[in-house]
mmCIF file of N, CA, C and O in Angstrom:
data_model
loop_
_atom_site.group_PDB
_atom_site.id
_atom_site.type_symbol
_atom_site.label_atom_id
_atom_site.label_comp_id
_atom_site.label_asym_id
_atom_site.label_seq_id
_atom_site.Cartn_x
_atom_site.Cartn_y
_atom_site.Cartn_z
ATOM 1 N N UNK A 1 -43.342 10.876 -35.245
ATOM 2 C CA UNK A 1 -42.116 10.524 -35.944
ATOM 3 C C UNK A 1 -41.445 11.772 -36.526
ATOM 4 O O UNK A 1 -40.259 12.045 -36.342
ATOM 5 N N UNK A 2 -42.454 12.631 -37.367
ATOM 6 C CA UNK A 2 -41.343 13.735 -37.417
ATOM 7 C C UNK A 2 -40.941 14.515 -36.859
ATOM 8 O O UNK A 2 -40.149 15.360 -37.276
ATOM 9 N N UNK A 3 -41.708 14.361 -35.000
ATOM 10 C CA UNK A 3 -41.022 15.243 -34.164
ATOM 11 C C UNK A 3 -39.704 14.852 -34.056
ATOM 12 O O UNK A 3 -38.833 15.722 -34.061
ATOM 13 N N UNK A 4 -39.380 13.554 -33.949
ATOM 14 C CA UNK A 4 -38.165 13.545 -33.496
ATOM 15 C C UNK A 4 -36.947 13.475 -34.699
ATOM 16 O O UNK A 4 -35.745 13.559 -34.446
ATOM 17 N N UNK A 5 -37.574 13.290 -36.160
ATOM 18 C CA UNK A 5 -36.673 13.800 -37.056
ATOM 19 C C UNK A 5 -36.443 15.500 -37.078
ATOM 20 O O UNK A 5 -35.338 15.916 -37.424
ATOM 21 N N UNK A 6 -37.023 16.019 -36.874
ATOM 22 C CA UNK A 6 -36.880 17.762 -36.806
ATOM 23 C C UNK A 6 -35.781 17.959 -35.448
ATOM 24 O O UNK A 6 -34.731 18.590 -35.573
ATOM 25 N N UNK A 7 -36.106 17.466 -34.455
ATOM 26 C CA UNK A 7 -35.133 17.027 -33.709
ATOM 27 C C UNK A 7 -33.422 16.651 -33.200
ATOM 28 O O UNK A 7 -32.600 17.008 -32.356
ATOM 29 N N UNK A 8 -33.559 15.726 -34.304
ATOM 30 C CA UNK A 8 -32.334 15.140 -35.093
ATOM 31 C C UNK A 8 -31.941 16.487 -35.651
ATOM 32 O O UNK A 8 -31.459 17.425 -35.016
ATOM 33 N N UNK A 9 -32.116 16.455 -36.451
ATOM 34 C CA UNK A 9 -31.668 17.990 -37.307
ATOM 35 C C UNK A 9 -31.530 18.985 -36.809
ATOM 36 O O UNK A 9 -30.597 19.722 -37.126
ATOM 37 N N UNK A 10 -32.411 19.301 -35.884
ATOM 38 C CA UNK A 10 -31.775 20.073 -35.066
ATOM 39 C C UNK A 10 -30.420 19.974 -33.749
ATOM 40 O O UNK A 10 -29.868 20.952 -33.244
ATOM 41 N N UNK A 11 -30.192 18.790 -33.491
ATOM 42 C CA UNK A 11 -28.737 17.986 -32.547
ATOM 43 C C UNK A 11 -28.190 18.349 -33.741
ATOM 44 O O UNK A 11 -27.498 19.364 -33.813
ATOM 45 N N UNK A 12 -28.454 17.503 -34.903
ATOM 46 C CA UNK A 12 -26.816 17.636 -35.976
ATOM 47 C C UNK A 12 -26.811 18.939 -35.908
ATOM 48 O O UNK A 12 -25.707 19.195 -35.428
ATOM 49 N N UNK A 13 -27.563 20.278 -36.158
ATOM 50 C CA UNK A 13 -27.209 21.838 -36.613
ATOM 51 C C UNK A 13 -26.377 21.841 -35.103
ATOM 52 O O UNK A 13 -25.172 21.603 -35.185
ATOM 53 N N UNK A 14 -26.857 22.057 -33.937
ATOM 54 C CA UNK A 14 -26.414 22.713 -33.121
ATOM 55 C C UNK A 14 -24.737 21.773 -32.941
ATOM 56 O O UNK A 14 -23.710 22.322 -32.543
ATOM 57 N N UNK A 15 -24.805 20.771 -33.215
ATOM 58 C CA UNK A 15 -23.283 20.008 -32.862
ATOM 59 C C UNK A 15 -22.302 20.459 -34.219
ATOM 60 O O UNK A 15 -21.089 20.607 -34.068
ATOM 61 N N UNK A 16 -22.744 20.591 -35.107
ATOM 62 C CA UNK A 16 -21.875 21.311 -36.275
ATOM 63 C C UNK A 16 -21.703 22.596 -35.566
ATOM 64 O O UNK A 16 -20.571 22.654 -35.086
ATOM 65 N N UNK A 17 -22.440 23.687 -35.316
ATOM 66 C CA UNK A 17 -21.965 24.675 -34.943
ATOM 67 C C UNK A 17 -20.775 24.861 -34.016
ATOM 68 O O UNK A 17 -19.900 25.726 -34.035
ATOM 69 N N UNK A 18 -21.012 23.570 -32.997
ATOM 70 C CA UNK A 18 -20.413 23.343 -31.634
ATOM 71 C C UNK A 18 -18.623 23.146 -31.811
ATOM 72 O O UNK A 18 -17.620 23.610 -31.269
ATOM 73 N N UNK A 19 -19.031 21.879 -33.237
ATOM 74 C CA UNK A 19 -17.643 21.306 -33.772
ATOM 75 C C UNK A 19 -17.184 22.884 -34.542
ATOM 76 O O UNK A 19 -16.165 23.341 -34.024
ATOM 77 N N UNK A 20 -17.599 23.506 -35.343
ATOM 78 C CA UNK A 20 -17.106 24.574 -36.052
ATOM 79 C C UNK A 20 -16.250 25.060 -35.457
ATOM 80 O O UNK A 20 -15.097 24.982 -35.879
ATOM 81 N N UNK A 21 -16.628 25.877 -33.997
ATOM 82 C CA UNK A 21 -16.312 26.750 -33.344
ATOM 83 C C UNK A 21 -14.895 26.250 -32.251
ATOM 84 O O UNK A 21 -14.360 26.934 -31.379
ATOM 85 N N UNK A 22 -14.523 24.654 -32.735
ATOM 86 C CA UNK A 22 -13.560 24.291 -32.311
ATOM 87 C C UNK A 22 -12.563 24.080 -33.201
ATOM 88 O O UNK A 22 -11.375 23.864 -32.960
ATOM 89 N N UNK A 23 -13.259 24.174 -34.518
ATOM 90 C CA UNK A 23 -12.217 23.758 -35.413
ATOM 91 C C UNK A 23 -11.558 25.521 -35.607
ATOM 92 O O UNK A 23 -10.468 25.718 -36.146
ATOM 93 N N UNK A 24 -12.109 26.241 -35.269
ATOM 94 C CA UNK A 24 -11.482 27.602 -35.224
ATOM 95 C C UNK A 24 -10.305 27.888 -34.267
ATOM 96 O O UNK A 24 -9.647 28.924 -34.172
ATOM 97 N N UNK A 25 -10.189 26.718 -33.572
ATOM 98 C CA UNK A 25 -9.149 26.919 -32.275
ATOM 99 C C UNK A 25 -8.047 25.914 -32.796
ATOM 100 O O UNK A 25 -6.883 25.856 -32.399
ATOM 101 N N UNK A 26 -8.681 25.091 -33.819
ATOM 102 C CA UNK A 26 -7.096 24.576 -34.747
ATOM 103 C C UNK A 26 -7.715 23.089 -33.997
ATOM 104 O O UNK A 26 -6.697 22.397 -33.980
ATOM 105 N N UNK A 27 -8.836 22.241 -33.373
ATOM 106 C CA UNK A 27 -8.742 21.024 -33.167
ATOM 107 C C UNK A 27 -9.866 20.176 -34.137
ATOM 108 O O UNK A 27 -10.832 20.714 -34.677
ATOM 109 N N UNK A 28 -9.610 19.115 -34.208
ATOM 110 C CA UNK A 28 -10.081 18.273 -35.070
ATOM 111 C C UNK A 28 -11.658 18.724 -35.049
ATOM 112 O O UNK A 28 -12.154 19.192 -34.025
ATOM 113 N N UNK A 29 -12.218 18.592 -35.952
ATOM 114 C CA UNK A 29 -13.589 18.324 -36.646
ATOM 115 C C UNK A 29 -14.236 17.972 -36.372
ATOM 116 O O UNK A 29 -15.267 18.372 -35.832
ATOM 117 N N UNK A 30 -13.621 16.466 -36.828
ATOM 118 C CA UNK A 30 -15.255 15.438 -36.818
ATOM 119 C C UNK A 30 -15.044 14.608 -35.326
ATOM 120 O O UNK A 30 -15.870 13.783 -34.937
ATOM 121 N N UNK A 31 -13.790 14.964 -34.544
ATOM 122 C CA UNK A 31 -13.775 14.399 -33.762
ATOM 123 C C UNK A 31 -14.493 14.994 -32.233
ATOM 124 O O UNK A 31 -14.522 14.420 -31.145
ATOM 125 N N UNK A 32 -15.098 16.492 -32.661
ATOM 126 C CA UNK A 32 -15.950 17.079 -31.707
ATOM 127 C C UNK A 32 -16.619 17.285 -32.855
ATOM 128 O O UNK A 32 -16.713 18.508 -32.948
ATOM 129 N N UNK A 33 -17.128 16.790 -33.766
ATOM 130 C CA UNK A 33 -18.500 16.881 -34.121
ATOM 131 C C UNK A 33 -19.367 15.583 -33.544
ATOM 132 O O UNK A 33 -20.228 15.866 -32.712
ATOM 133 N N UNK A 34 -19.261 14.608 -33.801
ATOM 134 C CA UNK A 34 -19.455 13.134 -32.650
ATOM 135 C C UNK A 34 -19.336 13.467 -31.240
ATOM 136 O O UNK A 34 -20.249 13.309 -30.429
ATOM 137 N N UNK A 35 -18.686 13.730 -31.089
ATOM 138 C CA UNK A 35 -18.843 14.146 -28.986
ATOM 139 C C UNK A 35 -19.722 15.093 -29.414
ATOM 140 O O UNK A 35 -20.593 14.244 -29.226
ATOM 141 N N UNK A 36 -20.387 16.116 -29.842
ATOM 142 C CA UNK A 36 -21.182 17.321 -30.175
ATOM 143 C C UNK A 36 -22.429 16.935 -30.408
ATOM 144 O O UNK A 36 -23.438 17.633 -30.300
ATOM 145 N N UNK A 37 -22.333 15.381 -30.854
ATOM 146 C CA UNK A 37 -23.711 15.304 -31.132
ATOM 147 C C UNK A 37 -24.283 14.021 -29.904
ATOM 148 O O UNK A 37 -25.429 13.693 -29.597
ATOM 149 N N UNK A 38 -22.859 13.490 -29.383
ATOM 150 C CA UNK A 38 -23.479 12.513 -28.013
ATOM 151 C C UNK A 38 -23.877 13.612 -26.802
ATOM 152 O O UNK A 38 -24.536 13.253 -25.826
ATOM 153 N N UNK A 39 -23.479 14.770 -26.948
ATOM 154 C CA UNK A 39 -23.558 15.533 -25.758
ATOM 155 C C UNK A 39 -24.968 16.419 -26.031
ATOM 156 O O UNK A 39 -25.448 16.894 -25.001
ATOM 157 N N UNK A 40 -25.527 16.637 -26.992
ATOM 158 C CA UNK A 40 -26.160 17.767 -27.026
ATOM 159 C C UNK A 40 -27.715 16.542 -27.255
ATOM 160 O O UNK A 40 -28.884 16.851 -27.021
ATOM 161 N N UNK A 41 -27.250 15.273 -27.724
ATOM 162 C CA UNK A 41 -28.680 14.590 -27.806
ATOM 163 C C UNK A 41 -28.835 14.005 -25.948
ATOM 164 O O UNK A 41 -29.883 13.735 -25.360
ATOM 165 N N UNK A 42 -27.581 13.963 -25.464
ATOM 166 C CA UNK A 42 -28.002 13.474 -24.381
ATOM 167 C C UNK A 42 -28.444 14.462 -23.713
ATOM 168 O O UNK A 42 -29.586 14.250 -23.306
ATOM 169 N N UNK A 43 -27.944 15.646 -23.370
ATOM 170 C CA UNK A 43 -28.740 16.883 -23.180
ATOM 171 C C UNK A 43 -30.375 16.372 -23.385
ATOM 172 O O UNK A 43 -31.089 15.985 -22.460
ATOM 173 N N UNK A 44 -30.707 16.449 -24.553
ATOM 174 C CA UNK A 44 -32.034 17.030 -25.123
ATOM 175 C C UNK A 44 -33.136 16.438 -24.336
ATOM 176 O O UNK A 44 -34.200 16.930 -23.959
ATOM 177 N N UNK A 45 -32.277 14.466 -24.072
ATOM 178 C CA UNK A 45 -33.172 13.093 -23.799
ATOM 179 C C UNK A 45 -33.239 13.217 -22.013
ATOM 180 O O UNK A 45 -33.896 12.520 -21.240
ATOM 181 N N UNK A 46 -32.403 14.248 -21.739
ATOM 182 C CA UNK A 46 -32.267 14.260 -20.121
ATOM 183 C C UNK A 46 -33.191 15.410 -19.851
ATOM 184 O O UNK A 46 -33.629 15.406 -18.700
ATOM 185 N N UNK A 47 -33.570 16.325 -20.562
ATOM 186 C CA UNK A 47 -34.891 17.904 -20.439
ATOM 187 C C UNK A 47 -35.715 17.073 -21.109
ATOM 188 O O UNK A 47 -36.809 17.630 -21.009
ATOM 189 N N UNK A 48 -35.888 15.906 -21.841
ATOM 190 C CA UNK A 48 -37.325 15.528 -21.943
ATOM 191 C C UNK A 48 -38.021 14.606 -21.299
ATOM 192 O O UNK A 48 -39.205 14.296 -21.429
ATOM 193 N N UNK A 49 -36.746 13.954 -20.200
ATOM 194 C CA UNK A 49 -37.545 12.971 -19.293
ATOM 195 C C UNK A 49 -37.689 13.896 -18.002
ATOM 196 O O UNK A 49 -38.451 13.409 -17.166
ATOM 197 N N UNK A 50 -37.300 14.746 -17.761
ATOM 198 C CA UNK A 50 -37.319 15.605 -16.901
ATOM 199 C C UNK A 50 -38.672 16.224 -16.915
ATOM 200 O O UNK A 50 -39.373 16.317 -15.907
ATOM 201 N N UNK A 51 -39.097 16.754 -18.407
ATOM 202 C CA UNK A 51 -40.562 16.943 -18.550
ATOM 203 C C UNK A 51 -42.146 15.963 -18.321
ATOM 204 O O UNK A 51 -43.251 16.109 -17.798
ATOM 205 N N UNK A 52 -41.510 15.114 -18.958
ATOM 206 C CA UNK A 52 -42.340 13.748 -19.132
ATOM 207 C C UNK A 52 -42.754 12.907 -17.930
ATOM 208 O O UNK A 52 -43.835 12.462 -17.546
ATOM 209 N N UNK A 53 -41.645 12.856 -17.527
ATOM 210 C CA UNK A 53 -41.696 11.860 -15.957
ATOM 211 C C UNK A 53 -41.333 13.075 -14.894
ATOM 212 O O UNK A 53 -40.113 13.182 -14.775
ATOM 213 N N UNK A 54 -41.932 13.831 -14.251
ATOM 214 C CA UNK A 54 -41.535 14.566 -13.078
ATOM 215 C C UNK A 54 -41.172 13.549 -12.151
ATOM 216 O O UNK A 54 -41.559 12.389 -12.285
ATOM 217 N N UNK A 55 -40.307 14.005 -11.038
ATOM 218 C CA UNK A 55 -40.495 12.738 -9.976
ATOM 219 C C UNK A 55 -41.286 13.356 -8.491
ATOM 220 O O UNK A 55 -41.529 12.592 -7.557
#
């Protein structure tokens, strides 16, 4: 269980960074902080079934 809370925390850090670095280009926030964090957890869940389940 706390692997995958350390986890978590680590998607939210890296999708804040992700959203930051857009809000520097003048576009919304929180609206690539949410896509930032569907993209980078689906990332994470697609390299861990990749590990888990070889085919």
């Amino acid at each position: 269980m706390l692997y995958y809370i350390g986890i978590g925390i680590l998607v939210v850090v890296i999708a804040f960074f992700m959203a930051a670095t857009q809000k520097a280009r003048g576009y919304n926030f929180w609206r690539y902080f949410v896509v930032s964090i569907f993209i980078v957890g689906g990332i994470y869940f697609m390299l861990e079934n990749l590990v888990l389940n070889p085919k």
